[in-house]
Amino acid sequence: DIQMTQSPSSVSASVGDRVTITCRASQGVTNWLAWYQQMPGKAPKLLIYAASGLQSGVPSRFSGSGSGTDFTLTISSLQPEDSATYFCQQANTFPYTFGQGTKLEI
Amino acid sequence: EVQLVESGGGLVQPGGSLKISCAASGFTFNNYEMNWVRQAPGKGLEWVSYISSSGNTVFYAGSVKGRFTISRDNAKNSVYLQMNSLRAEDTAVYYCARRTYYYDSRGHGVGGYFDYWGQGTQVTVSS
């Protein structure tokens, strides 16, 4: 199975800050990687597909980059509503696997 | 509006069985692949199972292979997860998720991603 490792596990930042979360795959997944946002008690929400594609309706302050084994999610100007846990997920090979999550506190 | 509504969760004893359901609406169900993803209390997300749009192809996580069975009824716009030989470590919120295949601006496929999720159903395995 492909292992996905996120860092950091948690991060605290202020409104207006720029935050970057990284995700590393144990083997190459081309650019078949997604980022999800999960609010407490809610289902995950797709933010980024194919490493850098912005899902419809997602604010443009969210962006993704990377290919192969190393990926990043960047939030350019934090808003209070961005407080959540973020997960990466590889969609290259079954079994699909997720990172362990990054908890973002504003 | 796309909606996925899970049901059937509950408390079951170790070794027991449970079948959970996901009712879909707001899209042409038989055009989409479906998945189950679970989340243990305070833990991350774990993909559990996949079923193709026709139901002919299925995949399972190693942790549930041989114990869980995914199925679908396209006439009822529903996907199911039959869970047997349940263990304490199967305790989780179970989400159904629609998988949509995306294409780039050149028309090249760039993978399938979970674009809609249900609200989840709690499954607790305990004596």
JSON list of C-alpha atoms in Angstrom, two decimals:
[
{"chain": "A", "resi": 1, "resn": "ASP", "atom": "CA", "xyz": [0.00, 0.00, 0.00]},
{"chain": "A", "resi": 2, "resn": "ILE", "atom": "CA", "xyz": [1.10, 3.59, -0.62]},
{"chain": "A", "resi": 3, "resn": "GLN", "atom": "CA", "xyz": [1.76, 5.44, 2.62]},
{"chain": "A", "resi": 4, "resn": "MET", "atom": "CA", "xyz": [0.85, 9.12, 2.81]},
{"chain": "A", "resi": 5, "resn": "THR", "atom": "CA", "xyz": [2.64, 11.28, 5.38]},
{"chain": "A", "resi": 6, "resn": "GLN", "atom": "CA", "xyz": [1.51, 14.80, 6.18]},
{"chain": "A", "resi": 7, "resn": "SER", "atom": "CA", "xyz": [3.34, 17.51, 8.05]},
{"chain": "A", "resi": 8, "resn": "PRO", "atom": "CA", "xyz": [2.87, 19.21, 10.33]},
{"chain": "A", "resi": 9, "resn": "SER", "atom": "CA", "xyz": [0.31, 17.26, 12.37]},
{"chain": "A", "resi": 10, "resn": "SER", "atom": "CA", "xyz": [-1.02, 20.53, 13.70]},
{"chain": "A", "resi": 11, "resn": "VAL", "atom": "CA", "xyz": [-0.45, 24.20, 13.07]},
{"chain": "A", "resi": 12, "resn": "SER", "atom": "CA", "xyz": [-1.65, 27.42, 14.66]},
{"chain": "A", "resi": 13, "resn": "ALA", "atom": "CA", "xyz": [-1.83, 30.60, 12.63]},
{"chain": "A", "resi": 14, "resn": "SER", "atom": "CA", "xyz": [-3.59, 33.95, 12.52]},
{"chain": "A", "resi": 15, "resn": "VAL", "atom": "CA", "xyz": [-6.14, 35.47, 10.22]},
{"chain": "A", "resi": 16, "resn": "GLY", "atom": "CA", "xyz": [-4.40, 36.72, 7.08]},
{"chain": "A", "resi": 17, "resn": "ASP", "atom": "CA", "xyz": [-1.42, 34.37, 7.43]},
{"chain": "A", "resi": 18, "resn": "ARG", "atom": "CA", "xyz": [-0.18, 32.09, 4.67]},
{"chain": "A", "resi": 19, "resn": "VAL", "atom": "CA", "xyz": [-0.06, 28.42, 5.64]},
{"chain": "A", "resi": 20, "resn": "THR", "atom": "CA", "xyz": [1.48, 25.47, 3.82]},
{"chain": "A", "resi": 21, "resn": "ILE", "atom": "CA", "xyz": [0.80, 21.81, 4.53]},
{"chain": "A", "resi": 22, "resn": "THR", "atom": "CA", "xyz": [2.93, 19.10, 2.95]},
{"chain": "A", "resi": 23, "resn": "CYS", "atom": "CA", "xyz": [2.12, 15.54, 1.95]},
{"chain": "A", "resi": 24, "resn": "ARG", "atom": "CA", "xyz": [4.62, 12.91, 0.92]},
{"chain": "A", "resi": 25, "resn": "ALA", "atom": "CA", "xyz": [3.80, 9.60, -0.75]},
{"chain": "A", "resi": 26, "resn": "SER", "atom": "CA", "xyz": [5.89, 6.49, -0.18]},
{"chain": "A", "resi": 27, "resn": "GLN", "atom": "CA", "xyz": [5.96, 5.96, -3.93]},
{"chain": "A", "resi": 28, "resn": "GLY", "atom": "CA", "xyz": [5.09, 8.07, -6.94]},
{"chain": "A", "resi": 29, "resn": "VAL", "atom": "CA", "xyz": [1.42, 8.84, -7.55]},
{"chain": "A", "resi": 30, "resn": "THR", "atom": "CA", "xyz": [1.97, 11.12, -10.58]},
{"chain": "A", "resi": 31, "resn": "ASN", "atom": "CA", "xyz": [-0.39, 14.02, -9.84]},
{"chain": "A", "resi": 32, "resn": "TRP", "atom": "CA", "xyz": [-3.29, 11.86, -8.71]},
{"chain": "A", "resi": 33, "resn": "LEU", "atom": "CA", "xyz": [-3.67, 13.49, -5.34]},
{"chain": "A", "resi": 34, "resn": "ALA", "atom": "CA", "xyz": [-6.53, 15.22, -3.56]},
{"chain": "A", "resi": 35, "resn": "TRP", "atom": "CA", "xyz": [-6.87, 17.50, -0.55]},
{"chain": "A", "resi": 36, "resn": "TYR", "atom": "CA", "xyz": [-9.94, 17.46, 1.69]},
{"chain": "A", "resi": 37, "resn": "GLN", "atom": "CA", "xyz": [-11.11, 19.77, 4.46]},
{"chain": "A", "resi": 38, "resn": "GLN", "atom": "CA", "xyz": [-13.03, 18.37, 7.41]},
{"chain": "A", "resi": 39, "resn": "MET", "atom": "CA", "xyz": [-14.84, 20.49, 9.97]},
{"chain": "A", "resi": 40, "resn": "PRO", "atom": "CA", "xyz": [-15.54, 18.88, 13.38]},
{"chain": "A", "resi": 41, "resn": "GLY", "atom": "CA", "xyz": [-18.46, 16.48, 13.18]},
{"chain": "A", "resi": 42, "resn": "LYS", "atom": "CA", "xyz": [-18.85, 16.96, 9.44]},
{"chain": "A", "resi": 43, "resn": "ALA", "atom": "CA", "xyz": [-18.04, 14.97, 6.33]},
{"chain": "A", "resi": 44, "resn": "PRO", "atom": "CA", "xyz": [-14.87, 15.79, 4.40]},
{"chain": "A", "resi": 45, "resn": "LYS", "atom": "CA", "xyz": [-15.09, 18.28, 1.55]},
{"chain": "A", "resi": 46, "resn": "LEU", "atom": "CA", "xyz": [-13.02, 18.06, -1.63]},
{"chain": "A", "resi": 47, "resn": "LEU", "atom": "CA", "xyz": [-10.81, 21.13, -2.07]},
{"chain": "A", "resi": 48, "resn": "ILE", "atom": "CA", "xyz": [-8.16, 20.16, -4.61]},
{"chain": "A", "resi": 49, "resn": "TYR", "atom": "CA", "xyz": [-8.08, 17.35, -7.18]},
{"chain": "A", "resi": 50, "resn": "ALA", "atom": "CA", "xyz": [-5.23, 16.20, -9.41]},
{"chain": "A", "resi": 51, "resn": "ALA", "atom": "CA", "xyz": [-2.75, 17.95, -7.12]},
{"chain": "A", "resi": 52, "resn": "SER", "atom": "CA", "xyz": [-3.59, 21.48, -8.32]},
{"chain": "A", "resi": 53, "resn": "GLY", "atom": "CA", "xyz": [-7.15, 21.55, -9.63]},
{"chain": "A", "resi": 54, "resn": "LEU", "atom": "CA", "xyz": [-9.47, 23.78, -7.61]},
{"chain": "A", "resi": 55, "resn": "GLN", "atom": "CA", "xyz": [-12.82, 22.09, -6.95]},
{"chain": "A", "resi": 56, "resn": "SER", "atom": "CA", "xyz": [-15.82, 24.13, -8.00]},
{"chain": "A", "resi": 57, "resn": "GLY", "atom": "CA", "xyz": [-16.98, 26.51, -5.30]},
{"chain": "A", "resi": 58, "resn": "VAL", "atom": "CA", "xyz": [-13.74, 26.41, -3.30]},
{"chain": "A", "resi": 59, "resn": "PRO", "atom": "CA", "xyz": [-12.22, 29.85, -2.59]},
{"chain": "A", "resi": 60, "resn": "SER", "atom": "CA", "xyz": [-9.17, 30.77, -4.64]},
{"chain": "A", "resi": 61, "resn": "ARG", "atom": "CA", "xyz": [-7.06, 31.28, -1.52]},
{"chain": "A", "resi": 62, "resn": "PHE", "atom": "CA", "xyz": [-6.67, 27.48, -1.56]},
{"chain": "A", "resi": 63, "resn": "SER", "atom": "CA", "xyz": [-4.07, 26.11, -3.96]},
{"chain": "A", "resi": 64, "resn": "GLY", "atom": "CA", "xyz": [-2.19, 22.87, -4.44]},
{"chain": "A", "resi": 65, "resn": "SER", "atom": "CA", "xyz": [1.04, 21.89, -6.12]},
{"chain": "A", "resi": 66, "resn": "GLY", "atom": "CA", "xyz": [3.41, 19.00, -6.59]},
{"chain": "A", "resi": 67, "resn": "SER", "atom": "CA", "xyz": [3.78, 15.75, -8.46]},
{"chain": "A", "resi": 68, "resn": "GLY", "atom": "CA", "xyz": [5.37, 12.38, -7.96]},
{"chain": "A", "resi": 69, "resn": "THR", "atom": "CA", "xyz": [5.85, 12.01, -4.23]},
{"chain": "A", "resi": 70, "resn": "ASP", "atom": "CA", "xyz": [5.79, 15.55, -2.80]},
{"chain": "A", "resi": 71, "resn": "PHE", "atom": "CA", "xyz": [2.76, 17.79, -2.62]},
{"chain": "A", "resi": 72, "resn": "THR", "atom": "CA", "xyz": [1.69, 20.97, -0.87]},
{"chain": "A", "resi": 73, "resn": "LEU", "atom": "CA", "xyz": [-1.58, 22.64, 0.06]},
{"chain": "A", "resi": 74, "resn": "THR", "atom": "CA", "xyz": [-1.33, 26.39, 0.55]},
{"chain": "A", "resi": 75, "resn": "ILE", "atom": "CA", "xyz": [-3.91, 28.71, 2.06]},
{"chain": "A", "resi": 76, "resn": "SER", "atom": "CA", "xyz": [-2.83, 32.18, 1.02]},
{"chain": "A", "resi": 77, "resn": "SER", "atom": "CA", "xyz": [-4.76, 34.38, 3.44]},
{"chain": "A", "resi": 78, "resn": "LEU", "atom": "CA", "xyz": [-6.29, 32.51, 6.35]},
{"chain": "A", "resi": 79, "resn": "GLN", "atom": "CA", "xyz": [-9.89, 33.15, 7.27]},
{"chain": "A", "resi": 80, "resn": "PRO", "atom": "CA", "xyz": [-11.56, 32.14, 10.55]},
{"chain": "A", "resi": 81, "resn": "GLU", "atom": "CA", "xyz": [-13.66, 29.54, 8.73]},
{"chain": "A", "resi": 82, "resn": "ASP", "atom": "CA", "xyz": [-10.52, 27.71, 7.57]},
{"chain": "A", "resi": 83, "resn": "SER", "atom": "CA", "xyz": [-10.10, 26.21, 11.03]},
{"chain": "A", "resi": 84, "resn": "ALA", "atom": "CA", "xyz": [-10.40, 22.49, 10.25]},
{"chain": "A", "resi": 85, "resn": "THR", "atom": "CA", "xyz": [-8.45, 19.30, 9.67]},
{"chain": "A", "resi": 86, "resn": "TYR", "atom": "CA", "xyz": [-6.94, 18.78, 6.23]},
{"chain": "A", "resi": 87, "resn": "PHE", "atom": "CA", "xyz": [-6.23, 15.40, 4.64]},
{"chain": "A", "resi": 88, "resn": "CYS", "atom": "CA", "xyz": [-4.35, 14.44, 1.51]},
{"chain": "A", "resi": 89, "resn": "GLN", "atom": "CA", "xyz": [-5.33, 11.29, -0.40]},
{"chain": "A", "resi": 90, "resn": "GLN", "atom": "CA", "xyz": [-3.69, 9.43, -3.25]},
{"chain": "A", "resi": 91, "resn": "ALA", "atom": "CA", "xyz": [-5.99, 8.32, -6.04]},
{"chain": "A", "resi": 92, "resn": "ASN", "atom": "CA", "xyz": [-3.36, 6.58, -8.15]},
{"chain": "A", "resi": 93, "resn": "THR", "atom": "CA", "xyz": [-3.73, 3.02, -6.87]},
{"chain": "A", "resi": 94, "resn": "PHE", "atom": "CA", "xyz": [-6.20, 0.97, -4.86]},
{"chain": "A", "resi": 95, "resn": "PRO", "atom": "CA", "xyz": [-6.24, 0.80, -1.91]},
{"chain": "A", "resi": 96, "resn": "TYR", "atom": "CA", "xyz": [-6.70, 4.55, -1.82]},
{"chain": "A", "resi": 97, "resn": "THR", "atom": "CA", "xyz": [-4.86, 5.95, 1.18]},
{"chain": "A", "resi": 98, "resn": "PHE", "atom": "CA", "xyz": [-5.09, 9.16, 3.20]},
{"chain": "A", "resi": 99, "resn": "GLY", "atom": "CA", "xyz": [-2.57, 11.14, 5.16]},
{"chain": "A", "resi": 100, "resn": "GLN", "atom": "CA", "xyz": [-3.03, 11.24, 8.91]},
{"chain": "A", "resi": 101, "resn": "GLY", "atom": "CA", "xyz": [-4.38, 14.78, 8.82]},
{"chain": "A", "resi": 102, "resn": "THR", "atom": "CA", "xyz": [-3.23, 18.27, 9.74]},
{"chain": "A", "resi": 103, "resn": "LYS", "atom": "CA", "xyz": [-5.25, 20.20, 12.28]},
{"chain": "A", "resi": 104, "resn": "LEU", "atom": "CA", "xyz": [-5.27, 23.92, 11.55]},
{"chain": "A", "resi": 105, "resn": "GLU", "atom": "CA", "xyz": [-6.18, 26.29, 14.37]},
{"chain": "A", "resi": 106, "resn": "ILE", "atom": "CA", "xyz": [-6.83, 29.93, 13.70]},
{"chain": "B", "resi": 1, "resn": "GLU", "atom": "CA", "xyz": [-28.83, 18.93, -5.51]},
{"chain": "B", "resi": 2, "resn": "VAL", "atom": "CA", "xyz": [-26.63, 15.91, -4.94]},
{"chain": "B", "resi": 3, "resn": "GLN", "atom": "CA", "xyz": [-27.47, 14.10, -1.71]},
{"chain": "B", "resi": 4, "resn": "LEU", "atom": "CA", "xyz": [-26.07, 10.97, -0.12]},
{"chain": "B", "resi": 5, "resn": "VAL", "atom": "CA", "xyz": [-27.86, 9.72, 2.99]},
{"chain": "B", "resi": 6, "resn": "GLU", "atom": "CA", "xyz": [-26.44, 6.83, 5.01]},
{"chain": "B", "resi": 7, "resn": "SER", "atom": "CA", "xyz": [-28.52, 4.69, 7.34]},
{"chain": "B", "resi": 8, "resn": "GLY", "atom": "CA", "xyz": [-28.45, 1.43, 9.23]},
{"chain": "B", "resi": 9, "resn": "GLY", "atom": "CA", "xyz": [-25.67, 2.08, 11.68]},
{"chain": "B", "resi": 10, "resn": "GLY", "atom": "CA", "xyz": [-25.90, 1.01, 15.30]},
{"chain": "B", "resi": 11, "resn": "LEU", "atom": "CA", "xyz": [-24.47, -1.04, 18.13]},
{"chain": "B", "resi": 12, "resn": "VAL", "atom": "CA", "xyz": [-23.45, -4.61, 17.35]},
{"chain": "B", "resi": 13, "resn": "GLN", "atom": "CA", "xyz": [-21.57, -7.23, 19.33]},
{"chain": "B", "resi": 14, "resn": "PRO", "atom": "CA", "xyz": [-18.13, -8.46, 18.28]},
{"chain": "B", "resi": 15, "resn": "GLY", "atom": "CA", "xyz": [-18.53, -11.19, 15.69]},
{"chain": "B", "resi": 16, "resn": "GLY", "atom": "CA", "xyz": [-21.89, -9.84, 14.64]},
{"chain": "B", "resi": 17, "resn": "SER", "atom": "CA", "xyz": [-23.16, -8.49, 11.33]},
{"chain": "B", "resi": 18, "resn": "LEU", "atom": "CA", "xyz": [-24.64, -5.25, 10.11]},
{"chain": "B", "resi": 19, "resn": "LYS", "atom": "CA", "xyz": [-25.71, -3.87, 6.75]},
{"chain": "B", "resi": 20, "resn": "ILE", "atom": "CA", "xyz": [-25.53, -0.15, 6.13]},
{"chain": "B", "resi": 21, "resn": "SER", "atom": "CA", "xyz": [-27.08, 1.71, 3.23]},
{"chain": "B", "resi": 22, "resn": "CYS", "atom": "CA", "xyz": [-26.55, 4.90, 1.29]},
{"chain": "B", "resi": 23, "resn": "ALA", "atom": "CA", "xyz": [-29.40, 6.44, -0.67]},
{"chain": "B", "resi": 24, "resn": "ALA", "atom": "CA", "xyz": [-28.41, 8.77, -3.49]},
{"chain": "B", "resi": 25, "resn": "SER", "atom": "CA", "xyz": [-30.38, 11.52, -5.17]},
{"chain": "B", "resi": 26, "resn": "GLY", "atom": "CA", "xyz": [-29.84, 14.54, -7.38]},
{"chain": "B", "resi": 27, "resn": "PHE", "atom": "CA", "xyz": [-27.67, 12.82, -10.00]},
{"chain": "B", "resi": 28, "resn": "THR", "atom": "CA", "xyz": [-27.74, 9.87, -12.40]},
{"chain": "B", "resi": 29, "resn": "PHE", "atom": "CA", "xyz": [-26.65, 7.23, -9.94]},
{"chain": "B", "resi": 30, "resn": "ASN", "atom": "CA", "xyz": [-25.83, 4.48, -12.44]},
{"chain": "B", "resi": 31, "resn": "ASN", "atom": "CA", "xyz": [-23.20, 6.70, -14.08]},
{"chain": "B", "resi": 32, "resn": "TYR", "atom": "CA", "xyz": [-21.04, 6.93, -10.96]},
{"chain": "B", "resi": 33, "resn": "GLU", "atom": "CA", "xyz": [-18.68, 4.75, -8.97]},
{"chain": "B", "resi": 34, "resn": "MET", "atom": "CA", "xyz": [-19.27, 4.70, -5.24]},
{"chain": "B", "resi": 35, "resn": "ASN", "atom": "CA", "xyz": [-17.10, 4.16, -2.20]},
{"chain": "B", "resi": 36, "resn": "TRP", "atom": "CA", "xyz": [-17.25, 3.67, 1.54]},
{"chain": "B", "resi": 37, "resn": "VAL", "atom": "CA", "xyz": [-14.79, 5.55, 3.75]},
{"chain": "B", "resi": 38, "resn": "ARG", "atom": "CA", "xyz": [-14.67, 5.26, 7.52]},
{"chain": "B", "resi": 39, "resn": "GLN", "atom": "CA", "xyz": [-13.31, 7.29, 10.41]},
{"chain": "B", "resi": 40, "resn": "ALA", "atom": "CA", "xyz": [-12.64, 5.79, 13.83]},
{"chain": "B", "resi": 41, "resn": "PRO", "atom": "CA", "xyz": [-13.21, 8.08, 16.83]},
{"chain": "B", "resi": 42, "resn": "GLY", "atom": "CA", "xyz": [-10.57, 10.81, 16.90]},
{"chain": "B", "resi": 43, "resn": "LYS", "atom": "CA", "xyz": [-8.71, 9.22, 13.99]},
{"chain": "B", "resi": 44, "resn": "GLY", "atom": "CA", "xyz": [-8.11, 9.88, 10.32]},
{"chain": "B", "resi": 45, "resn": "LEU", "atom": "CA", "xyz": [-9.90, 8.69, 7.22]},
{"chain": "B", "resi": 46, "resn": "GLU", "atom": "CA", "xyz": [-9.65, 5.12, 5.94]},
{"chain": "B", "resi": 47, "resn": "TRP", "atom": "CA", "xyz": [-10.93, 4.08, 2.53]},
{"chain": "B", "resi": 48, "resn": "VAL", "atom": "CA", "xyz": [-12.92, 0.84, 2.87]},
{"chain": "B", "resi": 49, "resn": "SER", "atom": "CA", "xyz": [-14.40, -0.23, -0.44]},
{"chain": "B", "resi": 50, "resn": "TYR", "atom": "CA", "xyz": [-15.16, 0.74, -4.07]},
{"chain": "B", "resi": 51, "resn": "ILE", "atom": "CA", "xyz": [-17.82, -0.40, -6.52]},
{"chain": "B", "resi": 52, "resn": "SER", "atom": "CA", "xyz": [-17.98, 0.43, -10.20]},
{"chain": "B", "resi": 53, "resn": "SER", "atom": "CA", "xyz": [-21.02, 2.04, -11.78]},
{"chain": "B", "resi": 54, "resn": "SER", "atom": "CA", "xyz": [-22.30, -1.32, -13.06]},
{"chain": "B", "resi": 55, "resn": "GLY", "atom": "CA", "xyz": [-21.39, -3.17, -9.88]},
{"chain": "B", "resi": 56, "resn": "ASN", "atom": "CA", "xyz": [-19.14, -5.57, -11.76]},
{"chain": "B", "resi": 57, "resn": "THR", "atom": "CA", "xyz": [-15.88, -4.39, -10.20]},
{"chain": "B", "resi": 58, "resn": "VAL", "atom": "CA", "xyz": [-15.25, -4.07, -6.48]},
{"chain": "B", "resi": 59, "resn": "PHE", "atom": "CA", "xyz": [-12.19, -3.41, -4.33]},
{"chain": "B", "resi": 60, "resn": "TYR", "atom": "CA", "xyz": [-11.62, -3.65, -0.60]},
{"chain": "B", "resi": 61, "resn": "ALA", "atom": "CA", "xyz": [-9.12, -2.45, 1.96]},
{"chain": "B", "resi": 62, "resn": "GLY", "atom": "CA", "xyz": [-7.02, -5.27, 3.34]},
{"chain": "B", "resi": 63, "resn": "SER", "atom": "CA", "xyz": [-8.45, -4.68, 6.81]},
{"chain": "B", "resi": 64, "resn": "VAL", "atom": "CA", "xyz": [-11.96, -5.65, 5.69]},
{"chain": "B", "resi": 65, "resn": "LYS", "atom": "CA", "xyz": [-11.37, -8.02, 2.78]},
{"chain": "B", "resi": 66, "resn": "GLY", "atom": "CA", "xyz": [-13.24, -11.28, 3.27]},
{"chain": "B", "resi": 67, "resn": "ARG", "atom": "CA", "xyz": [-15.53, -9.77, 5.92]},
{"chain": "B", "resi": 68, "resn": "PHE", "atom": "CA", "xyz": [-17.25, -6.86, 4.15]},
{"chain": "B", "resi": 69, "resn": "THR", "atom": "CA", "xyz": [-19.22, -6.90, 0.89]},
{"chain": "B", "resi": 70, "resn": "ILE", "atom": "CA", "xyz": [-20.13, -3.83, -1.12]},
{"chain": "B", "resi": 71, "resn": "SER", "atom": "CA", "xyz": [-23.10, -3.90, -3.48]},
{"chain": "B", "resi": 72, "resn": "ARG", "atom": "CA", "xyz": [-25.44, -1.54, -5.24]},
{"chain": "B", "resi": 73, "resn": "ASP", "atom": "CA", "xyz": [-28.97, -1.43, -6.62]},
{"chain": "B", "resi": 74, "resn": "ASN", "atom": "CA", "xyz": [-29.10, 1.07, -9.46]},
{"chain": "B", "resi": 75, "resn": "ALA", "atom": "CA", "xyz": [-32.89, 0.78, -9.64]},
{"chain": "B", "resi": 76, "resn": "LYS", "atom": "CA", "xyz": [-33.06, 1.99, -6.04]},
{"chain": "B", "resi": 77, "resn": "ASN", "atom": "CA", "xyz": [-30.19, 4.51, -6.33]},
{"chain": "B", "resi": 78, "resn": "SER", "atom": "CA", "xyz": [-28.51, 2.86, -3.37]},
{"chain": "B", "resi": 79, "resn": "VAL", "atom": "CA", "xyz": [-25.20, 1.38, -2.33]},
{"chain": "B", "resi": 80, "resn": "TYR", "atom": "CA", "xyz": [-24.76, -1.01, 0.56]},
{"chain": "B", "resi": 81, "resn": "LEU", "atom": "CA", "xyz": [-22.05, -2.37, 2.82]},
{"chain": "B", "resi": 82, "resn": "GLN", "atom": "CA", "xyz": [-22.64, -5.77, 4.40]},
{"chain": "B", "resi": 83, "resn": "MET", "atom": "CA", "xyz": [-20.30, -6.12, 7.36]},
{"chain": "B", "resi": 84, "resn": "ASN", "atom": "CA", "xyz": [-19.70, -9.54, 8.91]},
{"chain": "B", "resi": 85, "resn": "SER", "atom": "CA", "xyz": [-17.42, -10.81, 11.66]},
{"chain": "B", "resi": 86, "resn": "LEU", "atom": "CA", "xyz": [-17.29, -7.32, 13.10]},
{"chain": "B", "resi": 87, "resn": "ARG", "atom": "CA", "xyz": [-14.46, -6.36, 15.43]},
{"chain": "B", "resi": 88, "resn": "ALA", "atom": "CA", "xyz": [-13.98, -3.55, 17.92]},
{"chain": "B", "resi": 89, "resn": "GLU", "atom": "CA", "xyz": [-11.58, -1.89, 15.48]},
{"chain": "B", "resi": 90, "resn": "ASP", "atom": "CA", "xyz": [-14.40, -1.56, 12.95]},
{"chain": "B", "resi": 91, "resn": "THR", "atom": "CA", "xyz": [-16.03, 1.03, 15.22]},
{"chain": "B", "resi": 92, "resn": "ALA", "atom": "CA", "xyz": [-16.24, 4.20, 13.16]},
{"chain": "B", "resi": 93, "resn": "VAL", "atom": "CA", "xyz": [-18.41, 6.66, 11.30]},
{"chain": "B", "resi": 94, "resn": "TYR", "atom": "CA", "xyz": [-18.99, 5.19, 7.86]},
{"chain": "B", "resi": 95, "resn": "TYR", "atom": "CA", "xyz": [-19.34, 7.63, 4.96]},
{"chain": "B", "resi": 96, "resn": "CYS", "atom": "CA", "xyz": [-20.44, 6.86, 1.44]},
{"chain": "B", "resi": 97, "resn": "ALA", "atom": "CA", "xyz": [-18.72, 8.96, -1.19]},
{"chain": "B", "resi": 98, "resn": "ARG", "atom": "CA", "xyz": [-19.29, 9.49, -4.87]},
{"chain": "B", "resi": 99, "resn": "ARG", "atom": "CA", "xyz": [-16.23, 9.12, -7.08]},
{"chain": "B", "resi": 100, "resn": "THR", "atom": "CA", "xyz": [-16.08, 11.43, -10.06]},
{"chain": "B", "resi": 101, "resn": "TYR", "atom": "CA", "xyz": [-13.45, 11.11, -12.78]},
{"chain": "B", "resi": 102, "resn": "TYR", "atom": "CA", "xyz": [-11.80, 14.39, -13.70]},
{"chain": "B", "resi": 103, "resn": "TYR", "atom": "CA", "xyz": [-10.16, 15.55, -16.92]},
{"chain": "B", "resi": 104, "resn": "ASP", "atom": "CA", "xyz": [-7.66, 18.35, -17.57]},
{"chain": "B", "resi": 105, "resn": "SER", "atom": "CA", "xyz": [-8.06, 21.11, -20.15]},
{"chain": "B", "resi": 106, "resn": "ARG", "atom": "CA", "xyz": [-6.58, 18.83, -22.83]},
{"chain": "B", "resi": 107, "resn": "GLY", "atom": "CA", "xyz": [-9.11, 16.12, -22.10]},
{"chain": "B", "resi": 108, "resn": "HIS", "atom": "CA", "xyz": [-6.62, 13.83, -20.35]},
{"chain": "B", "resi": 109, "resn": "GLY", "atom": "CA", "xyz": [-7.86, 11.87, -17.37]},
{"chain": "B", "resi": 110, "resn": "VAL", "atom": "CA", "xyz": [-6.42, 13.02, -14.06]},
{"chain": "B", "resi": 111, "resn": "GLY", "atom": "CA", "xyz": [-8.01, 10.54, -11.71]},
{"chain": "B", "resi": 112, "resn": "GLY", "atom": "CA", "xyz": [-11.17, 9.89, -9.73]},
{"chain": "B", "resi": 113, "resn": "TYR", "atom": "CA", "xyz": [-11.90, 11.83, -6.55]},
{"chain": "B", "resi": 114, "resn": "PHE", "atom": "CA", "xyz": [-14.57, 11.87, -3.84]},
{"chain": "B", "resi": 115, "resn": "ASP", "atom": "CA", "xyz": [-16.59, 14.95, -4.72]},
{"chain": "B", "resi": 116, "resn": "TYR", "atom": "CA", "xyz": [-19.70, 14.29, -2.63]},
{"chain": "B", "resi": 117, "resn": "TRP", "atom": "CA", "xyz": [-19.98, 12.65, 0.76]},
{"chain": "B", "resi": 118, "resn": "GLY", "atom": "CA", "xyz": [-22.89, 11.65, 2.96]},
{"chain": "B", "resi": 119, "resn": "GLN", "atom": "CA", "xyz": [-23.22, 12.76, 6.58]},
{"chain": "B", "resi": 120, "resn": "GLY", "atom": "CA", "xyz": [-22.09, 9.37, 7.86]},
{"chain": "B", "resi": 121, "resn": "THR", "atom": "CA", "xyz": [-23.60, 6.60, 9.98]},
{"chain": "B", "resi": 122, "resn": "GLN", "atom": "CA", "xyz": [-22.09, 5.46, 13.28]},
{"chain": "B", "resi": 123, "resn": "VAL", "atom": "CA", "xyz": [-21.20, 1.81, 13.69]},
{"chain": "B", "resi": 124, "resn": "THR", "atom": "CA", "xyz": [-20.16, 0.70, 17.17]},
{"chain": "B", "resi": 125, "resn": "VAL", "atom": "CA", "xyz": [-18.86, -2.79, 17.83]},
{"chain": "B", "resi": 126, "resn": "SER", "atom": "CA", "xyz": [-18.92, -3.55, 21.52]},
{"chain": "B", "resi": 127, "resn": "SER", "atom": "CA", "xyz": [-20.20, -6.13, 23.98]}
]
